[in-house]
PDB file of C-alpha atoms in Angstrom:
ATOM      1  CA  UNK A   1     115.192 110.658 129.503  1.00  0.00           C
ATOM      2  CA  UNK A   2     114.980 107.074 130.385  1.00  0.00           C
ATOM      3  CA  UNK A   3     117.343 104.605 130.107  1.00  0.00           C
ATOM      4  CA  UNK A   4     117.314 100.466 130.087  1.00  0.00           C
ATOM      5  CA  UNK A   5     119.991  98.753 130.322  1.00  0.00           C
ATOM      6  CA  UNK A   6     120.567  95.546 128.231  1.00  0.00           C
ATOM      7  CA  UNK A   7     123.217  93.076 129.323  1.00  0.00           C
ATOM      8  CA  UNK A   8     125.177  90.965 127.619  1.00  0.00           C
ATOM      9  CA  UNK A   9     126.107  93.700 124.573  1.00  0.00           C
ATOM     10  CA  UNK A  10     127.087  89.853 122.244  1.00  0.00           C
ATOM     11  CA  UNK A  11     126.758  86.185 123.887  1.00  0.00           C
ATOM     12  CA  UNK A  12     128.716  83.393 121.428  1.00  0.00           C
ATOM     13  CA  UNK A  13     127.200  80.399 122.098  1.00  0.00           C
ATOM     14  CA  UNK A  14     126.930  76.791 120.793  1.00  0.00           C
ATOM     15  CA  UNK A  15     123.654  75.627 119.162  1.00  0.00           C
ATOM     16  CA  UNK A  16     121.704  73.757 121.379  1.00  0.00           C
ATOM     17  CA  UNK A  17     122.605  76.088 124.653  1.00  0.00           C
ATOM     18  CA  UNK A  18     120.023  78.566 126.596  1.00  0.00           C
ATOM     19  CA  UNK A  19     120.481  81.689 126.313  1.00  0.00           C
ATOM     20  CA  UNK A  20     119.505  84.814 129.061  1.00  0.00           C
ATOM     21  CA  UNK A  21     119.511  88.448 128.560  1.00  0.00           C
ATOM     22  CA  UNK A  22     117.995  90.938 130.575  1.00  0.00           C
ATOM     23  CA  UNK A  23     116.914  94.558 130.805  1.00  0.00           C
ATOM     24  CA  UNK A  24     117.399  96.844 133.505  1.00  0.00           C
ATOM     25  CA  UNK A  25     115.968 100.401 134.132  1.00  0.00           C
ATOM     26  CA  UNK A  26     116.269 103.083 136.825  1.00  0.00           C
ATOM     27  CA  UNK A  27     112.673 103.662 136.800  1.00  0.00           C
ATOM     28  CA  UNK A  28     109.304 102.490 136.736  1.00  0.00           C
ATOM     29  CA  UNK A  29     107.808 100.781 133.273  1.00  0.00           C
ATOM     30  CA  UNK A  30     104.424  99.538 132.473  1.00  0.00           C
ATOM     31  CA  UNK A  31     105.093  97.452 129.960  1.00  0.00           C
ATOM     32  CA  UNK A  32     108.170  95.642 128.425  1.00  0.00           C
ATOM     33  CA  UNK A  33     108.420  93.910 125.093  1.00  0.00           C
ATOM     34  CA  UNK A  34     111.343  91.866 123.511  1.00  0.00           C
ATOM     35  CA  UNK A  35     111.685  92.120 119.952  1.00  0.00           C
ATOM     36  CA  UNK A  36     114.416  90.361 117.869  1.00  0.00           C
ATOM     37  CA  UNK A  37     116.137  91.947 114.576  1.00  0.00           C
ATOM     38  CA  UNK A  38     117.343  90.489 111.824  1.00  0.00           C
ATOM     39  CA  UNK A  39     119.878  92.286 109.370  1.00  0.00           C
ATOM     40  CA  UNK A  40     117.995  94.806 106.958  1.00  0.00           C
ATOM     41  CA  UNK A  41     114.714  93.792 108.441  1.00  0.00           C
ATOM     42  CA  UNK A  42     112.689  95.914 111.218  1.00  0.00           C
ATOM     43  CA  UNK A  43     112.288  94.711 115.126  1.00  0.00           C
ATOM     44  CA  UNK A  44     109.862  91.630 115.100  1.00  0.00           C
ATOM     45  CA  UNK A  45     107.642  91.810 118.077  1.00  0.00           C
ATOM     46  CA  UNK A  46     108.824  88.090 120.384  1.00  0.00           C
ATOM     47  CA  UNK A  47     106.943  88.383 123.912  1.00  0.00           C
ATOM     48  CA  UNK A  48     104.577  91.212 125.574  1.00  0.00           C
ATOM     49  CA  UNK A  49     104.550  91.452 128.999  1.00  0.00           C
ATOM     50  CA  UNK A  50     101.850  94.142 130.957  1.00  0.00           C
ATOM     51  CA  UNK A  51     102.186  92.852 134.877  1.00  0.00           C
ATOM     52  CA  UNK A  52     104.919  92.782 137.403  1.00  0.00           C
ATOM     53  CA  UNK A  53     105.797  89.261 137.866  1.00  0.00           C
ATOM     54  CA  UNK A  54     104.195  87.960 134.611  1.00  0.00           C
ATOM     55  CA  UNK A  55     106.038  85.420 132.893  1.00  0.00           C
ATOM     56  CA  UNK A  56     105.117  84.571 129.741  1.00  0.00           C
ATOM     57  CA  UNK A  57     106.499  81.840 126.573  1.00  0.00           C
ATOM     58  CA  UNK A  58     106.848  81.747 123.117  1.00  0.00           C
ATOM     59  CA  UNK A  59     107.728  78.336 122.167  1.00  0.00           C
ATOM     60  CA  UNK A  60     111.070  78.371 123.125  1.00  0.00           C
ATOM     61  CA  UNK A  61     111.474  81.701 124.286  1.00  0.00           C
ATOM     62  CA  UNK A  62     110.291  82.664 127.719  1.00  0.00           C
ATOM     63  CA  UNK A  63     110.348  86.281 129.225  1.00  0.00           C
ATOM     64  CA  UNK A  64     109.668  88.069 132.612  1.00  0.00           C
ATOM     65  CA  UNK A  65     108.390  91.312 133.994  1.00  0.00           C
ATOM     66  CA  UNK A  66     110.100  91.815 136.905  1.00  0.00           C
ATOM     67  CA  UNK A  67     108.292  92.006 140.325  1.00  0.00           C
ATOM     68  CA  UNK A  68     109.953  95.871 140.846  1.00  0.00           C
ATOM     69  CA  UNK A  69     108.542  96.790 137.430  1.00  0.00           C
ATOM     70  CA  UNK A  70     112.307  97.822 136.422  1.00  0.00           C
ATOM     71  CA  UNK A  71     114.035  94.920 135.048  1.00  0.00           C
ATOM     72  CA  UNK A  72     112.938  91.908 132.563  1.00  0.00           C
ATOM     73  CA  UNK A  73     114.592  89.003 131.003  1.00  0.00           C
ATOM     74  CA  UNK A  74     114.491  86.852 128.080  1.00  0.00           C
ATOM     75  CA  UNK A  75     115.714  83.121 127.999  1.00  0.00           C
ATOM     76  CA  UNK A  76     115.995  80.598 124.726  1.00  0.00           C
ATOM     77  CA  UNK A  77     116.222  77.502 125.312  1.00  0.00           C
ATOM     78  CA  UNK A  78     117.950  74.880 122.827  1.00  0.00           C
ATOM     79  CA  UNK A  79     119.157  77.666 120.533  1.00  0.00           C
ATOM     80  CA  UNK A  80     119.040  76.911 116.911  1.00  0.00           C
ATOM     81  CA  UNK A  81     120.938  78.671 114.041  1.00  0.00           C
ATOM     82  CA  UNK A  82     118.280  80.433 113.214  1.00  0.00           C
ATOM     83  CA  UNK A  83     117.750  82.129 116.625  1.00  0.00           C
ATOM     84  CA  UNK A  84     120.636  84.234 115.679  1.00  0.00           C
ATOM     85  CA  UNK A  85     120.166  88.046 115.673  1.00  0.00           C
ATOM     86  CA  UNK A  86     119.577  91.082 117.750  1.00  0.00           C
ATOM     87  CA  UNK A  87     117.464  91.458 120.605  1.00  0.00           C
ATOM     88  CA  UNK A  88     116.004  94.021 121.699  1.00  0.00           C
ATOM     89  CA  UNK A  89     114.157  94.771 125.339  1.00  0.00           C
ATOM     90  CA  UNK A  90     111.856  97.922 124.907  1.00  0.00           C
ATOM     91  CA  UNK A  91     109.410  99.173 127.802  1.00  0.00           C
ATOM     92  CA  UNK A  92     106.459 102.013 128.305  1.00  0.00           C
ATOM     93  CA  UNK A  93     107.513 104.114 131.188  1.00  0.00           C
ATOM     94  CA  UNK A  94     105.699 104.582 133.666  1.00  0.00           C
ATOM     95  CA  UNK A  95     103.481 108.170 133.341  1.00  0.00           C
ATOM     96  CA  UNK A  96     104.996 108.223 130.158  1.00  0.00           C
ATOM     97  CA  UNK A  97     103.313 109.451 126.856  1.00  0.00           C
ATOM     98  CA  UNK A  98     103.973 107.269 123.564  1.00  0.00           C
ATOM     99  CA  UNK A  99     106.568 105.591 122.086  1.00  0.00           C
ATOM    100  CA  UNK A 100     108.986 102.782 123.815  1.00  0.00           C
ATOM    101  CA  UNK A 101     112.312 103.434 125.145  1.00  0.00           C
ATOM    102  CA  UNK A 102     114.919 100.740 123.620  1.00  0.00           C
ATOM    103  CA  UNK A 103     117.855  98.768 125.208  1.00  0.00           C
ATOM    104  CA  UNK A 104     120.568  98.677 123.227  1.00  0.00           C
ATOM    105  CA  UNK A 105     120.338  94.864 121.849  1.00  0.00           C
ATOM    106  CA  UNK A 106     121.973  91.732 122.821  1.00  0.00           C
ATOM    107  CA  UNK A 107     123.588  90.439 119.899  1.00  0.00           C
ATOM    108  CA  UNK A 108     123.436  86.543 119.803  1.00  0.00           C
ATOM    109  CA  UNK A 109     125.643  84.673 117.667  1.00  0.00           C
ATOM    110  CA  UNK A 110     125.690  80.837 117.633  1.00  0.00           C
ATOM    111  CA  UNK A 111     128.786  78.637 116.697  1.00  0.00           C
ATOM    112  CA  UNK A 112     128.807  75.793 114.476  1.00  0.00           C
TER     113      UNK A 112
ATOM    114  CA  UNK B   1     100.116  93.728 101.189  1.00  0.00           C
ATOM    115  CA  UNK B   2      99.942  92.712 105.496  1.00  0.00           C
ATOM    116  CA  UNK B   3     101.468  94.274 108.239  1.00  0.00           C
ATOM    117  CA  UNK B   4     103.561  97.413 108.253  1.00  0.00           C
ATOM    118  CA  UNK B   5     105.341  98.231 104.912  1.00  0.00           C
ATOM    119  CA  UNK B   6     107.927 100.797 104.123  1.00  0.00           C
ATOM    120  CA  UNK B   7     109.363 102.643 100.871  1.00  0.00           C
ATOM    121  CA  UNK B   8     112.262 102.573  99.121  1.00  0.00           C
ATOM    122  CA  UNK B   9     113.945 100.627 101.426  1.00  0.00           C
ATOM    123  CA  UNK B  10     117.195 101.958 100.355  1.00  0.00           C
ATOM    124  CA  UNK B  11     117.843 106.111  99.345  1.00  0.00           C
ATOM    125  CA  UNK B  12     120.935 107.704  98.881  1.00  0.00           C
ATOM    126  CA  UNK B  13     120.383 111.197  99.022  1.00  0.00           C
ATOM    127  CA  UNK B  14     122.585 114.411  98.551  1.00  0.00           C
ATOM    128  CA  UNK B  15     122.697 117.050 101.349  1.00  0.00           C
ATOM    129  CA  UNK B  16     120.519 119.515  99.063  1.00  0.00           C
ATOM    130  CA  UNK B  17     117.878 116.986  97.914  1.00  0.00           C
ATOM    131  CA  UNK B  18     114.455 116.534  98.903  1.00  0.00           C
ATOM    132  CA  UNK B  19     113.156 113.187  99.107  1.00  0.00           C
ATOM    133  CA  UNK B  20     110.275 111.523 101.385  1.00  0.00           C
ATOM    134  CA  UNK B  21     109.765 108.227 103.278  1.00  0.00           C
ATOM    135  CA  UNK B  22     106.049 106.499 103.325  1.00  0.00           C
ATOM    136  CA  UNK B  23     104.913 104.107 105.854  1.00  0.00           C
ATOM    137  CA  UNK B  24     101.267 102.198 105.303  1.00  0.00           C
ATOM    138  CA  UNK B  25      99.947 100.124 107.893  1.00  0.00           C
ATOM    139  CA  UNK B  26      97.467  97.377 107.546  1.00  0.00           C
ATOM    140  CA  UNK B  27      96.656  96.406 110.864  1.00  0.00           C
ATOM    141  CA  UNK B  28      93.637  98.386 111.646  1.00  0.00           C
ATOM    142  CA  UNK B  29      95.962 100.726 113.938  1.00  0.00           C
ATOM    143  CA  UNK B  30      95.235 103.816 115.159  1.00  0.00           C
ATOM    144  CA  UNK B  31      98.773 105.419 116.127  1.00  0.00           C
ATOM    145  CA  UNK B  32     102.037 105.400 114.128  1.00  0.00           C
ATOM    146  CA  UNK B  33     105.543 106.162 115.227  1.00  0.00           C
ATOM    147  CA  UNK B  34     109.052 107.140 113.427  1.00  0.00           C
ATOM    148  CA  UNK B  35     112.155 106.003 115.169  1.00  0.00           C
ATOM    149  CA  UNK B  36     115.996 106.619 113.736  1.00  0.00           C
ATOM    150  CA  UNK B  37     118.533 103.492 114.468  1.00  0.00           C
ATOM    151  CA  UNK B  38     121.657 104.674 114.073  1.00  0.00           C
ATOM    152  CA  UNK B  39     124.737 102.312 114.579  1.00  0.00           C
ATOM    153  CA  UNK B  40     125.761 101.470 118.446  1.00  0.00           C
ATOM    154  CA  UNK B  41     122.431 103.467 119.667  1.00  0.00           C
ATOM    155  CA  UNK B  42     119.542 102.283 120.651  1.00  0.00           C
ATOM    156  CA  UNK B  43     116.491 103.193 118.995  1.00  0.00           C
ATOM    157  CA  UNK B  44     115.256 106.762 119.229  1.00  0.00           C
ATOM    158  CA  UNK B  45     111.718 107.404 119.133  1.00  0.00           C
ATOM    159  CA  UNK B  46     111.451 110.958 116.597  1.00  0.00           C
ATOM    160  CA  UNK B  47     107.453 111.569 116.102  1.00  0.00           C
ATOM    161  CA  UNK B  48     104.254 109.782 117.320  1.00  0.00           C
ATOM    162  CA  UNK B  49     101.052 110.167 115.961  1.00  0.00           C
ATOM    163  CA  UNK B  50      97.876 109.337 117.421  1.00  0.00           C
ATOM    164  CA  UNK B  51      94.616 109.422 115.314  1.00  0.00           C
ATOM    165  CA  UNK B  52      96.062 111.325 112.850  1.00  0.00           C
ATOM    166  CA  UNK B  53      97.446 113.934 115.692  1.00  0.00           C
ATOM    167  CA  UNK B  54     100.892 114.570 116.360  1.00  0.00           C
ATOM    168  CA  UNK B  55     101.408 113.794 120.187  1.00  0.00           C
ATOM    169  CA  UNK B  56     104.986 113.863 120.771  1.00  0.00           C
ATOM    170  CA  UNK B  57     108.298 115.244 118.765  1.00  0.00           C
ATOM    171  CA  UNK B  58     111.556 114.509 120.591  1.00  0.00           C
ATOM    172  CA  UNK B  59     113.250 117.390 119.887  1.00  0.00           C
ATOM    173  CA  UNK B  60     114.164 116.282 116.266  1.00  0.00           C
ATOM    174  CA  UNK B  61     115.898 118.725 113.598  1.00  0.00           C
ATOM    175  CA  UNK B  62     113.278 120.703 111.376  1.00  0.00           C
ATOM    176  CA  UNK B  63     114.638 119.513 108.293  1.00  0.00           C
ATOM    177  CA  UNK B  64     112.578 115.995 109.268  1.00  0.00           C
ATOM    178  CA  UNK B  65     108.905 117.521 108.706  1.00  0.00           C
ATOM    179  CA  UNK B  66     106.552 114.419 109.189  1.00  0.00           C
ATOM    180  CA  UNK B  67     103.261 113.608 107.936  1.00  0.00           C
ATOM    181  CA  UNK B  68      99.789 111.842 108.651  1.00  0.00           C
ATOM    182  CA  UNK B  69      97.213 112.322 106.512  1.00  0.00           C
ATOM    183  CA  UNK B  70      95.099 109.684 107.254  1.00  0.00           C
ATOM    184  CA  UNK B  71      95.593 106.656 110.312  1.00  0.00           C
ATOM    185  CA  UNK B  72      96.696 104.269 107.466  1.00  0.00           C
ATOM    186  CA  UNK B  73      99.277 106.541 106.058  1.00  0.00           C
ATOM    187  CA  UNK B  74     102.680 108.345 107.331  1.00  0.00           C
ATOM    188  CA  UNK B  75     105.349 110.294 105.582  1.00  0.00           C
ATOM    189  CA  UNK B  76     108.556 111.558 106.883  1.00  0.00           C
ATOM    190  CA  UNK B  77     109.740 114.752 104.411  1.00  0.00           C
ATOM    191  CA  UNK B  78     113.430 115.341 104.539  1.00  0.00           C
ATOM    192  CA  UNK B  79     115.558 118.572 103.321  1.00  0.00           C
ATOM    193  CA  UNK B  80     118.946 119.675 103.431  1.00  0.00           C
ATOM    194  CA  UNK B  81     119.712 116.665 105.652  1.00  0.00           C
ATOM    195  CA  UNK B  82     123.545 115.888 106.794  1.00  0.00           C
ATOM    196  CA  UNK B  83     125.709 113.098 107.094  1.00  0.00           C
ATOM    197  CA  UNK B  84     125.231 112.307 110.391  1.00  0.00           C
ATOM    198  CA  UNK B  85     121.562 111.790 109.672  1.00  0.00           C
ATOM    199  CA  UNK B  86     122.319 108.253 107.858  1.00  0.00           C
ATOM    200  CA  UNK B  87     120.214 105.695 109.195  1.00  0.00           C
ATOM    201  CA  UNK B  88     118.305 103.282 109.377  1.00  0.00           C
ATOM    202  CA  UNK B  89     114.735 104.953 109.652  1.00  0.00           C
ATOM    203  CA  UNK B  90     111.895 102.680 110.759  1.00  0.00           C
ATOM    204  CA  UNK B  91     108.527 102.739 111.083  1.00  0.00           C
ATOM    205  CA  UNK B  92     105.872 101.519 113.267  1.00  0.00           C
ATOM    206  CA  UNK B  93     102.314 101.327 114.264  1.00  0.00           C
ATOM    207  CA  UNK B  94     100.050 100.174 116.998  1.00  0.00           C
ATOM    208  CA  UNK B  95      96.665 100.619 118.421  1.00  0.00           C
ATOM    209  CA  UNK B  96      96.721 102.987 121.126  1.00  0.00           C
ATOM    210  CA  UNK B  97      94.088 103.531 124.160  1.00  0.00           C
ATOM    211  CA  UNK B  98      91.390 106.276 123.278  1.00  0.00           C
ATOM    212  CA  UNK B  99      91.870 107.701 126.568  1.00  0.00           C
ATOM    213  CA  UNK B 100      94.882 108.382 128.011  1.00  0.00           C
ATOM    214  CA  UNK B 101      98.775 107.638 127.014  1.00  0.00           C
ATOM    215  CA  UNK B 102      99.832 103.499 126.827  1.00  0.00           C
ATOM    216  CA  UNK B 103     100.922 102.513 122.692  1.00  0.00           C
ATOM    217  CA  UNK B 104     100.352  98.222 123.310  1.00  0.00           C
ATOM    218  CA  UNK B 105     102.447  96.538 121.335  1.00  0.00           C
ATOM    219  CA  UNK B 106     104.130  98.264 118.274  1.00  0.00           C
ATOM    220  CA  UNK B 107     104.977  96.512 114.894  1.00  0.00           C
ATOM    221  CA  UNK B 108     107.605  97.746 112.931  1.00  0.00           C
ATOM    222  CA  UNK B 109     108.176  97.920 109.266  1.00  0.00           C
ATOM    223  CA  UNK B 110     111.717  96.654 107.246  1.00  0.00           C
ATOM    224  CA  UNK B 111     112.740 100.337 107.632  1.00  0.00           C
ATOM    225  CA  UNK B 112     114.374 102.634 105.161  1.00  0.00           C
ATOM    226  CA  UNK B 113     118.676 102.612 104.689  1.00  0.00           C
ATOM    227  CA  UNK B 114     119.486 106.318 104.043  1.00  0.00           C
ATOM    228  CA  UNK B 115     122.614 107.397 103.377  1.00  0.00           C
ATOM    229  CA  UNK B 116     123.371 111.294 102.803  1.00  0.00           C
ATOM    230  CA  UNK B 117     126.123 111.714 100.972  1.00  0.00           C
TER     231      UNK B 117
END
């Protein structure tokens, strides 16, 4: 099945820093979507992105659908405590049915 | 009650019990979705149902049976389940094209912690 590949697995960073993460993927996808997690809690839905080369923001967060269609990213800038969590990239393949495929999650931690 | 909501959120269940998972939506969607998130894993997509229609079942065990009995409303029935079927089990909706495949965005719900024991 398909596969995305989500780099870094952790980033420790100081509050205040940017952060970047991306997503990688063999093949084709029509649609990525970055959600964040927070222990106990389900995915929250951050940025939707539905055209190659589209890059959109969310307050601090800014994402991009890659111009191949098979990578995106997702920077923070001027991370604050709360900011800490999982994130997840998550894409509609391409001639796919339902149902997202999932990276694997960055997990961001933020040093006093 | 807004957005997607699950219950319980926690169930500890033995490995001859029969329990069941509900999911309600509130956001006018017309498709809903059960994923498992196991540790280290990413998410794994188990049914999808589109108005009320089942439209995709990865290959999941029978002893998950789910159930849609109205767009608003999804259960996931589980028997005889093992240990390696501790989870987290989440649910999630979205509003889905009336012609041909594409689910939008999907919104998830705080999920269910099972543990079999």
């Amino acid at each position: 099945g398909q596969q995305l590949n989500q780099s870094p697995q952790s980033m420790f960073i100081q509050e205040g820093e940017d952060v970047s993460m991306n997503c990688t993927s063999s093949s084709i996808f029509n649609t990525w979507l970055w959600y964040k997690q927070d222990p106990g809690e389900g995915p929250v839905l951050l940025i939707a992105l539905y055209k190659a080369g589209e890059l959109t923001s969310n307050g601090r967060l800014t994402a991009q659908f890659g111009i191949t269609r098979k990578d995106s990213f997702l920077n923070i800038s001027a991370s604050i405590p709360s900011d800490v969590g999982i994130y997840f990239c998550a894409g509609q393949p391409a001639g796919g049915a339902d149902g997202l495929t999932f990276g694997k999650g960055t997990h961001l931690i933020i040093q006093p | 009650e807004t957005g997607v909501t699950q219950t319980p959120r926690h169930l500890v269940m033995g490995m001859t019990n029969k329990k069941s998972l509900k999911c309600e939506q509130h956001l006018g969607h017309n498709a809903m979705y059960w994923y498992k998130q196991s540790a280290k894993k990413p998410l794994e997509l188990m049914f999808v149902y589109s108005l009320e229609e089942r439209v995709e079942n990865n290959s999941v065990p029978s002893r998950f049976s789910p159930e849609c009995p109205n767009s608003s409303h999804l259960f996931l029935h589980l028997h005889t389940l093992q240990p390696e079927d501790s989870a987290l089990y989440l649910c999630a909706s979205s509003l889905r094209p009336r012609s041909g495949a594409g689910s939008y965005e999907q919104y998830f719900g705080p999920g269910t912690r099972l543990t079999v024991t």
